[in-house]
PDB file of C-alpha atoms and ligand atoms in Angstrom:
ATOM      1  CA  MET A   1     152.093 317.453 217.128  1.00 97.00           C
ATOM      2  CA  ILE A   2     147.362 316.979 218.092  1.00 98.00           C
ATOM      3  CA  ILE A   3     145.672 319.571 216.203  1.00 98.00           C
ATOM      4  CA  CYS A   4     143.671 321.516 217.948  1.00 98.00           C
ATOM      5  CA  LYS A   5     140.066 322.253 215.694  1.00 99.00           C
ATOM      6  CA  SER A   6     138.352 325.373 215.647  1.00 98.00           C
ATOM      7  CA  ARG A   7     133.974 325.367 216.713  1.00 98.00           C
ATOM      8  CA  ASP A   8     133.982 325.359 212.927  1.00 98.00           C
ATOM      9  CA  GLU A   9     135.887 322.965 211.855  1.00 98.00           C
ATOM     10  CA  ILE A  10     134.250 320.560 215.480  1.00 98.00           C
ATOM     11  CA  ARG A  11     131.031 322.113 213.219  1.00 98.00           C
ATOM     12  CA  LYS A  12     132.179 320.188 209.884  1.00 98.00           C
ATOM     13  CA  ILE A  13     133.822 317.794 211.123  1.00 99.00           C
ATOM     14  CA  GLY A  14     130.078 317.263 212.997  1.00 98.00           C
ATOM     15  CA  GLU A  15     128.658 317.138 209.517  1.00 98.00           C
ATOM     16  CA  ALA A  16     131.010 314.395 208.493  1.00 99.00           C
ATOM     17  CA  GLY A  17     130.064 312.021 212.035  1.00 99.00           C
ATOM     18  CA  GLN A  18     126.331 313.176 210.877  1.00 98.00           C
ATOM     19  CA  LEU A  19     126.807 311.317 207.734  1.00 99.00           C
ATOM     20  CA  VAL A  20     128.369 308.718 209.155  1.00 99.00           C
ATOM     21  CA  ALA A  21     125.733 308.000 212.233  1.00 98.00           C
ATOM     22  CA  GLN A  22     123.194 308.022 209.143  1.00 98.00           C
ATOM     23  CA  VAL A  23     124.427 305.216 207.278  1.00 98.00           C
ATOM     24  CA  LEU A  24     124.994 302.997 210.129  1.00 98.00           C
ATOM     25  CA  SER A  25     121.723 303.290 211.512  1.00 98.00           C
ATOM     26  CA  LYS A  26     120.310 302.658 208.702  1.00 98.00           C
ATOM     27  CA  MET A  27     122.377 299.524 207.949  1.00 98.00           C
ATOM     28  CA  LYS A  28     120.977 298.284 210.777  1.00 98.00           C
ATOM     29  CA  ASP A  29     117.916 297.570 208.712  1.00 97.00           C
ATOM     30  CA  LEU A  30     119.881 295.721 205.796  1.00 98.00           C
ATOM     31  CA  ILE A  31     122.064 292.886 208.962  1.00 98.00           C
ATOM     32  CA  LYS A  32     119.632 290.023 208.968  1.00 98.00           C
ATOM     33  CA  PRO A  33     120.579 286.332 207.886  1.00 98.00           C
ATOM     34  CA  GLY A  34     121.001 285.434 203.586  1.00 98.00           C
ATOM     35  CA  VAL A  35     122.060 289.475 203.121  1.00 98.00           C
ATOM     36  CA  THR A  36     126.075 289.300 201.959  1.00 99.00           C
ATOM     37  CA  THR A  37     128.352 291.638 202.484  1.00 99.00           C
ATOM     38  CA  GLU A  38     129.422 293.056 199.459  1.00 98.00           C
ATOM     39  CA  GLU A  39     125.837 294.819 199.775  1.00 98.00           C
ATOM     40  CA  LEU A  40     126.069 296.080 202.803  1.00 98.00           C
ATOM     41  CA  ASP A  41     128.682 297.933 201.238  1.00 99.00           C
ATOM     42  CA  GLN A  42     127.133 299.220 198.585  1.00 98.00           C
ATOM     43  CA  PHE A  43     124.837 300.367 200.328  1.00 98.00           C
ATOM     44  CA  ALA A  44     126.704 302.024 202.159  1.00 99.00           C
ATOM     45  CA  GLU A  45     129.461 303.897 199.750  1.00 99.00           C
ATOM     46  CA  GLU A  46     125.725 304.928 197.661  1.00 98.00           C
ATOM     47  CA  LEU A  47     124.064 306.944 200.315  1.00 98.00           C
ATOM     48  CA  ILE A  48     128.067 308.120 201.273  1.00 99.00           C
ATOM     49  CA  LEU A  49     128.235 309.368 197.361  1.00 99.00           C
ATOM     50  CA  LYS A  50     124.585 310.694 197.008  1.00 98.00           C
ATOM     51  CA  SER A  51     125.384 312.816 200.121  1.00 98.00           C
ATOM     52  CA  GLY A  52     128.366 314.401 198.445  1.00 98.00           C
ATOM     53  CA  ALA A  53     130.807 312.259 200.762  1.00 99.00           C
ATOM     54  CA  THR A  54     134.126 310.530 199.724  1.00 98.00           C
ATOM     55  CA  PRO A  55     134.123 306.491 201.246  1.00 99.00           C
ATOM     56  CA  ALA A  56     136.947 306.955 203.170  1.00 98.00           C
ATOM     57  CA  PHE A  57     138.350 303.913 203.679  1.00 98.00           C
ATOM     58  CA  LYS A  58     137.492 303.025 199.893  1.00 98.00           C
ATOM     59  CA  GLY A  59     141.513 303.827 198.489  1.00 98.00           C
ATOM     60  CA  TYR A  60     142.965 304.224 201.401  1.00 98.00           C
ATOM     61  CA  ARG A  61     146.712 302.227 201.244  1.00 98.00           C
ATOM     62  CA  GLY A  62     144.638 300.335 198.149  1.00 98.00           C
ATOM     63  CA  TYR A  63     141.896 298.687 200.918  1.00 98.00           C
ATOM     64  CA  PRO A  64     138.854 297.923 197.979  1.00 98.00           C
ATOM     65  CA  LYS A  65     136.157 298.421 199.512  1.00 99.00           C
ATOM     66  CA  SER A  66     134.105 301.147 201.341  1.00 99.00           C
ATOM     67  CA  VAL A  67     133.298 299.932 204.603  1.00 99.00           C
ATOM     68  CA  CYS A  68     134.938 297.410 206.732  1.00 99.00           C
ATOM     69  CA  VAL A  69     133.029 294.019 208.642  1.00 99.00           C
ATOM     70  CA  GLU A  70     134.147 292.472 211.546  1.00 98.00           C
ATOM     71  CA  ILE A  71     132.175 288.863 211.975  1.00 99.00           C
ATOM     72  CA  ASN A  72     133.075 287.051 214.222  1.00 99.00           C
ATOM     73  CA  GLU A  73     135.913 286.167 214.803  1.00 99.00           C
ATOM     74  CA  CYS A  74     137.339 289.363 212.602  1.00 99.00           C
ATOM     75  CA  VAL A  75     138.719 291.644 214.984  1.00 99.00           C
ATOM     76  CA  VAL A  76     139.033 294.618 212.193  1.00 98.00           C
ATOM     77  CA  HIS A  77     139.042 295.494 208.351  1.00 98.00           C
ATOM     78  CA  GLY A  78     137.834 292.771 206.648  1.00 99.00           C
ATOM     79  CA  ILE A  79     136.798 293.164 203.308  1.00 99.00           C
ATOM     80  CA  PRO A  80     133.384 293.057 201.942  1.00 99.00           C
ATOM     81  CA  ASP A  81     132.295 289.893 199.941  1.00 98.00           C
ATOM     82  CA  SER A  82     130.067 287.251 198.960  1.00 98.00           C
ATOM     83  CA  ARG A  83     129.542 285.810 202.589  1.00 98.00           C
ATOM     84  CA  ARG A  84     125.909 285.972 203.643  1.00 99.00           C
ATOM     85  CA  LEU A  85     125.489 286.547 206.929  1.00 99.00           C
ATOM     86  CA  LYS A  86     123.677 283.830 209.363  1.00 98.00           C
ATOM     87  CA  GLU A  87     121.432 283.472 211.907  1.00 98.00           C
ATOM     88  CA  GLY A  88     124.446 284.359 215.745  1.00 98.00           C
ATOM     89  CA  ASP A  89     126.792 286.005 213.618  1.00 99.00           C
ATOM     90  CA  ILE A  90     127.698 288.977 214.896  1.00 99.00           C
ATOM     91  CA  ILE A  91     128.835 292.010 213.259  1.00 99.00           C
ATOM     92  CA  GLY A  92     131.092 295.408 213.518  1.00 99.00           C
ATOM     93  CA  ILE A  93     130.641 297.359 210.691  1.00 99.00           C
ATOM     94  CA  ASP A  94     133.337 300.726 210.311  1.00 99.00           C
ATOM     95  CA  VAL A  95     132.631 303.667 208.151  1.00 99.00           C
ATOM     96  CA  GLY A  96     135.061 306.781 207.104  1.00 99.00           C
ATOM     97  CA  VAL A  97     133.947 309.608 204.718  1.00 99.00           C
ATOM     98  CA  GLN A  98     135.046 312.755 203.872  1.00 99.00           C
ATOM     99  CA  LEU A  99     133.469 315.790 203.481  1.00 99.00           C
ATOM    100  CA  ASP A 100     134.066 319.136 202.657  1.00 98.00           C
ATOM    101  CA  GLY A 101     137.481 317.895 203.213  1.00 98.00           C
ATOM    102  CA  TYR A 102     136.738 316.494 206.907  1.00 99.00           C
ATOM    103  CA  TYR A 103     136.737 313.004 208.186  1.00 99.00           C
ATOM    104  CA  GLY A 104     134.354 311.297 210.316  1.00 99.00           C
ATOM    105  CA  ASP A 105     134.411 307.622 210.900  1.00 99.00           C
ATOM    106  CA  ALA A 106     132.886 305.239 213.428  1.00 99.00           C
ATOM    107  CA  ALA A 107     132.209 301.650 214.342  1.00 99.00           C
ATOM    108  CA  VAL A 108     129.508 299.508 215.278  1.00 98.00           C
ATOM    109  CA  THR A 109     129.032 295.851 216.216  1.00 99.00           C
ATOM    110  CA  TYR A 110     125.757 294.163 215.868  1.00 98.00           C
ATOM    111  CA  PRO A 111     123.427 291.494 216.167  1.00 98.00           C
ATOM    112  CA  VAL A 112     122.503 288.477 213.053  1.00 98.00           C
ATOM    113  CA  GLY A 113     119.197 287.637 215.102  1.00 98.00           C
ATOM    114  CA  ARG A 114     119.328 286.145 217.910  1.00 98.00           C
ATOM    115  CA  VAL A 115     122.627 285.368 219.316  1.00 98.00           C
ATOM    116  CA  SER A 116     124.673 283.642 222.464  1.00 98.00           C
ATOM    117  CA  ALA A 117     125.176 285.329 225.414  1.00 98.00           C
ATOM    118  CA  GLU A 118     128.777 285.441 225.314  1.00 98.00           C
ATOM    119  CA  ALA A 119     128.316 287.355 222.069  1.00 99.00           C
ATOM    120  CA  THR A 120     125.245 289.911 223.924  1.00 99.00           C
ATOM    121  CA  LYS A 121     127.705 290.503 226.597  1.00 99.00           C
ATOM    122  CA  LEU A 122     130.836 291.205 224.589  1.00 99.00           C
ATOM    123  CA  ILE A 123     129.142 293.497 222.534  1.00 99.00           C
ATOM    124  CA  GLU A 124     127.057 295.529 225.393  1.00 99.00           C
ATOM    125  CA  VAL A 125     130.719 295.844 227.363  1.00 99.00           C
ATOM    126  CA  THR A 126     132.462 296.554 224.629  1.00 99.00           C
ATOM    127  CA  GLN A 127     130.359 299.494 223.850  1.00 99.00           C
ATOM    128  CA  GLN A 128     129.665 300.162 227.332  1.00 99.00           C
ATOM    129  CA  ALA A 129     134.179 300.731 227.097  1.00 99.00           C
ATOM    130  CA  LEU A 130     133.767 302.786 224.540  1.00 99.00           C
ATOM    131  CA  PHE A 131     131.162 305.220 226.735  1.00 99.00           C
ATOM    132  CA  GLN A 132     133.454 305.173 229.953  1.00 99.00           C
ATOM    133  CA  GLY A 133     137.131 306.145 227.439  1.00 99.00           C
ATOM    134  CA  ILE A 134     134.200 309.239 225.922  1.00 99.00           C
ATOM    135  CA  GLU A 135     133.626 310.606 229.719  1.00 98.00           C
ATOM    136  CA  TYR A 136     137.068 311.068 230.011  1.00 99.00           C
ATOM    137  CA  CYS A 137     137.541 312.884 227.251  1.00 99.00           C
ATOM    138  CA  ARG A 138     137.923 316.178 229.076  1.00 98.00           C
ATOM    139  CA  VAL A 139     140.078 318.934 229.601  1.00 98.00           C
ATOM    140  CA  GLY A 140     142.484 318.826 232.381  1.00 97.00           C
ATOM    141  CA  ASN A 141     142.424 314.869 231.507  1.00 99.00           C
ATOM    142  CA  ARG A 142     145.432 312.690 230.279  1.00 99.00           C
ATOM    143  CA  LEU A 143     145.152 311.151 227.244  1.00 99.00           C
ATOM    144  CA  SER A 144     146.059 308.062 228.825  1.00 99.00           C
ATOM    145  CA  ASP A 145     142.023 308.162 231.343  1.00 99.00           C
ATOM    146  CA  ILE A 146     140.543 307.206 227.989  1.00 99.00           C
ATOM    147  CA  SER A 147     142.407 304.279 227.537  1.00 99.00           C
ATOM    148  CA  HIS A 148     142.401 303.470 231.186  1.00 99.00           C
ATOM    149  CA  ALA A 149     139.342 303.900 231.397  1.00 99.00           C
ATOM    150  CA  ILE A 150     138.558 301.515 228.892  1.00 99.00           C
ATOM    151  CA  GLN A 151     141.173 298.788 229.738  1.00 99.00           C
ATOM    152  CA  SER A 152     139.330 298.863 233.191  1.00 99.00           C
ATOM    153  CA  VAL A 153     135.399 298.345 231.748  1.00 99.00           C
ATOM    154  CA  ALA A 154     136.920 295.666 229.384  1.00 99.00           C
ATOM    155  CA  GLU A 155     138.879 293.338 231.904  1.00 99.00           C
ATOM    156  CA  ARG A 156     136.509 293.992 235.205  1.00 98.00           C
ATOM    157  CA  ASN A 157     133.826 292.390 232.996  1.00 99.00           C
ATOM    158  CA  GLY A 158     136.412 289.404 231.983  1.00 98.00           C
ATOM    159  CA  PHE A 159     137.426 290.214 228.763  1.00 99.00           C
ATOM    160  CA  SER A 160     140.426 291.189 226.976  1.00 99.00           C
ATOM    161  CA  VAL A 161     141.103 294.319 225.043  1.00 99.00           C
ATOM    162  CA  VAL A 162     143.472 294.572 221.464  1.00 99.00           C
ATOM    163  CA  ARG A 163     146.867 296.033 221.650  1.00 98.00           C
ATOM    164  CA  ASN A 164     147.672 296.097 217.850  1.00 98.00           C
ATOM    165  CA  TYR A 165     145.179 298.390 216.661  1.00 98.00           C
ATOM    166  CA  VAL A 166     144.328 301.925 218.124  1.00 98.00           C
ATOM    167  CA  GLY A 167     142.132 305.199 217.722  1.00 99.00           C
ATOM    168  CA  HIS A 168     143.017 308.198 216.628  1.00 99.00           C
ATOM    169  CA  GLY A 169     142.875 312.030 215.503  1.00 99.00           C
ATOM    170  CA  ILE A 170     141.058 313.117 213.070  1.00 99.00           C
ATOM    171  CA  GLY A 171     140.057 316.352 211.218  1.00 99.00           C
ATOM    172  CA  ARG A 172     141.971 317.441 207.669  1.00 98.00           C
ATOM    173  CA  GLU A 173     143.094 313.890 208.124  1.00 98.00           C
ATOM    174  CA  MET A 174     141.301 310.401 209.205  1.00 98.00           C
ATOM    175  CA  HIS A 175     144.609 309.128 211.377  1.00 98.00           C
ATOM    176  CA  GLU A 176     145.977 312.268 213.150  1.00 98.00           C
ATOM    177  CA  ASP A 177     147.950 312.044 216.341  1.00 98.00           C
ATOM    178  CA  PRO A 178     147.561 311.415 218.979  1.00 99.00           C
ATOM    179  CA  GLN A 179     147.195 307.478 218.705  1.00 98.00           C
ATOM    180  CA  ILE A 180     145.105 306.616 221.763  1.00 99.00           C
ATOM    181  CA  LEU A 181     145.626 303.086 223.002  1.00 98.00           C
ATOM    182  CA  ASN A 182     142.523 300.675 224.528  1.00 99.00           C
ATOM    183  CA  TYR A 183     144.754 299.757 227.563  1.00 99.00           C
ATOM    184  CA  GLY A 184     147.683 301.449 230.001  1.00 98.00           C
ATOM    185  CA  PRO A 185     148.145 302.921 233.410  1.00 98.00           C
ATOM    186  CA  PRO A 186     146.342 306.642 233.755  1.00 98.00           C
ATOM    187  CA  HIS A 187     147.225 309.973 234.234  1.00 98.00           C
ATOM    188  CA  GLN A 188     150.019 309.606 231.498  1.00 98.00           C
ATOM    189  CA  GLY A 189     150.616 311.121 228.198  1.00 98.00           C
ATOM    190  CA  PRO A 190     149.287 315.006 226.808  1.00 98.00           C
ATOM    191  CA  LEU A 191     146.902 316.903 228.557  1.00 98.00           C
ATOM    192  CA  LEU A 192     143.748 317.288 226.658  1.00 98.00           C
ATOM    193  CA  LYS A 193     142.232 320.270 225.626  1.00 98.00           C
ATOM    194  CA  GLU A 194     139.329 322.481 224.208  1.00 98.00           C
ATOM    195  CA  GLY A 195     139.481 321.292 220.287  1.00 98.00           C
ATOM    196  CA  MET A 196     140.834 318.096 219.828  1.00 99.00           C
ATOM    197  CA  VAL A 197     138.977 315.613 218.085  1.00 99.00           C
ATOM    198  CA  PHE A 198     139.576 312.399 218.924  1.00 99.00           C
ATOM    199  CA  ALA A 199     137.891 308.694 216.928  1.00 99.00           C
ATOM    200  CA  ILE A 200     138.520 306.395 219.801  1.00 99.00           C
ATOM    201  CA  GLU A 201     137.950 302.542 219.281  1.00 98.00           C
ATOM    202  CA  PRO A 202     138.013 299.896 221.349  1.00 99.00           C
ATOM    203  CA  MET A 203     138.270 295.858 220.250  1.00 99.00           C
ATOM    204  CA  LEU A 204     137.307 293.698 223.074  1.00 99.00           C
ATOM    205  CA  ASN A 205     138.112 290.174 222.342  1.00 99.00           C
ATOM    206  CA  CYS A 206     137.237 286.471 224.723  1.00 98.00           C
ATOM    207  CA  GLY A 207     139.925 285.012 225.955  1.00 98.00           C
ATOM    208  CA  THR A 208     143.393 286.290 224.522  1.00 98.00           C
ATOM    209  CA  TYR A 209     143.902 289.487 222.645  1.00 98.00           C
ATOM    210  CA  GLU A 210     146.446 288.023 220.331  1.00 99.00           C
ATOM    211  CA  VAL A 211     145.630 288.426 217.003  1.00 99.00           C
ATOM    212  CA  GLU A 212     147.332 287.282 213.851  1.00 98.00           C
ATOM    213  CA  VAL A 213     146.652 289.086 209.865  1.00 98.00           C
ATOM    214  CA  LEU A 214     145.467 286.966 207.272  1.00 98.00           C
ATOM    215  CA  PRO A 215     147.142 286.288 203.625  1.00 98.00           C
ATOM    216  CA  ASP A 216     145.005 288.906 201.858  1.00 98.00           C
ATOM    217  CA  ASN A 217     146.758 291.215 204.410  1.00 98.00           C
ATOM    218  CA  TRP A 218     144.275 293.303 205.525  1.00 98.00           C
ATOM    219  CA  THR A 219     141.660 290.869 207.619  1.00 99.00           C
ATOM    220  CA  VAL A 220     142.447 290.637 211.077  1.00 99.00           C
ATOM    221  CA  VAL A 221     141.078 288.057 213.042  1.00 99.00           C
ATOM    222  CA  THR A 222     141.998 286.967 217.070  1.00 99.00           C
ATOM    223  CA  ARG A 223     144.266 284.029 217.706  1.00 98.00           C
ATOM    224  CA  ASN A 224     141.685 281.621 219.473  1.00 98.00           C
ATOM    225  CA  ARG A 225     139.541 282.377 216.566  1.00 98.00           C
ATOM    226  CA  ARG A 226     136.510 283.593 219.008  1.00 99.00           C
ATOM    227  CA  LEU A 227     134.108 286.596 219.079  1.00 99.00           C
ATOM    228  CA  SER A 228     136.171 289.861 219.384  1.00 99.00           C
ATOM    229  CA  ALA A 229     133.784 293.397 219.727  1.00 99.00           C
ATOM    230  CA  HIS A 230     134.073 296.898 218.164  1.00 99.00           C
ATOM    231  CA  PHE A 231     132.967 300.232 218.541  1.00 99.00           C
ATOM    232  CA  GLU A 232     133.708 303.850 217.570  1.00 99.00           C
ATOM    233  CA  HIS A 233     133.343 307.532 217.801  1.00 99.00           C
ATOM    234  CA  THR A 234     134.341 310.926 216.720  1.00 99.00           C
ATOM    235  CA  VAL A 235     134.426 312.821 219.511  1.00 99.00           C
ATOM    236  CA  ALA A 236     135.377 316.629 220.267  1.00 99.00           C
ATOM    237  CA  ILE A 237     136.473 317.998 223.648  1.00 98.00           C
ATOM    238  CA  THR A 238     134.483 320.575 223.887  1.00 98.00           C
ATOM    239  CA  ASP A 239     135.275 323.401 227.244  1.00 98.00           C
ATOM    240  CA  GLN A 240     130.718 321.358 227.845  1.00 98.00           C
ATOM    241  CA  GLY A 241     132.817 318.167 228.043  1.00 98.00           C
ATOM    242  CA  PRO A 242     132.395 315.597 225.417  1.00 98.00           C
ATOM    243  CA  LEU A 243     130.862 316.208 222.161  1.00 98.00           C
ATOM    244  CA  ILE A 244     130.101 312.833 220.158  1.00 99.00           C
ATOM    245  CA  LEU A 245     130.000 313.650 216.487  1.00 99.00           C
ATOM    246  CA  THR A 246     129.083 310.594 215.447  1.00 99.00           C
ATOM    247  CA  GLU A 247     126.125 309.911 217.246  1.00 98.00           C
ATOM    248  CA  LEU A 248     122.555 310.972 215.827  1.00 94.00           C
ATOM    249  CA  PHE A 249     121.674 314.438 216.779  1.00 84.00           C
TER     250      PHE A 249
HETATM  251  N1  MF3 B 301     138.613 302.751 211.459  1.00 58.46           N
HETATM  252  C1  MF3 B 301     139.408 302.502 210.676  1.00 58.46           C
HETATM  253  C2  MF3 B 301     140.750 303.336 211.409  1.00 58.46           C
HETATM  254  O1  MF3 B 301     140.466 304.431 211.833  1.00 58.46           O
HETATM  255  C3  MF3 B 301     139.247 301.723 209.618  1.00 58.46           C
HETATM  256  C4  MF3 B 301     140.335 301.848 208.112  1.00 58.46           C
HETATM  257  S1  MF3 B 301     140.502 301.017 207.328  1.00 58.46           S
HETATM  258  C5  MF3 B 301     140.975 301.382 205.760  1.00 58.46           C
HETATM  259  O2  MF3 B 301     142.009 302.640 211.115  1.00 58.46           O
HETATM  260  F1  MF3 B 301     140.605 300.717 205.165  1.00 58.46           F
HETATM  261  F2  MF3 B 301     140.983 302.705 206.332  1.00 58.46           F
HETATM  262  F3  MF3 B 301     142.162 300.966 206.782  1.00 58.46           F
HETATM  263 CO1   CO B 302     138.835 304.559 212.651  1.00 58.46          CO
END
């Protein structure tokens, strides 16, 4: 069941979303060769707690850290550790918080120093795919219009869309209905209504869309070990069109 939110609830998800946006934006300055992903995690955790929120991922199904880090071939759910970033890496950072009973969730992929032309294009296209999906978050569209828009941008640019992980409704729970696939035919599924709030999160790969889970049972990597990028926003459907709650106001 898809839960529609009141204006007041959307405002609260927006407060959580603003904190997520601030954390991601401040972390951008730390993304340099030599920093460890544990240091990134600690920075985010401190800022979240200092703001009166809690990190949504820590303890979720036993996840041990506050953020997820996605270096190069890592698609999602990489666990921060003592690994140091190096020039030419790309790193996705996924942040979720709970504030005053409501969740916000977003992810961005940053280059570390100068990166390859392929990496630059993958990052740009993944962000474009997310924004194209958001463009379809309008009353009267159907859910899979979002999915189809994302897939079209990805494949038109020669990248593949990960099948095994999806976006989700969000609100009083981090994961609510519906599941939002990042691929599929248009005009299928539920009609979009005012008050629906979605975390839309395309993951795009170079080459095959197939992925594998590493033995730590969290880290998801591309099967071909080529690059993957991930962007996510929490978005409300309003009578005025899509409202991105995890973009800095
Ligand atoms: N944005 C991801 C999601 O919606 C991050 C979850 S990480 C986890 O599932 F550790 F909490 F699982
Ligand atoms: Co999410």
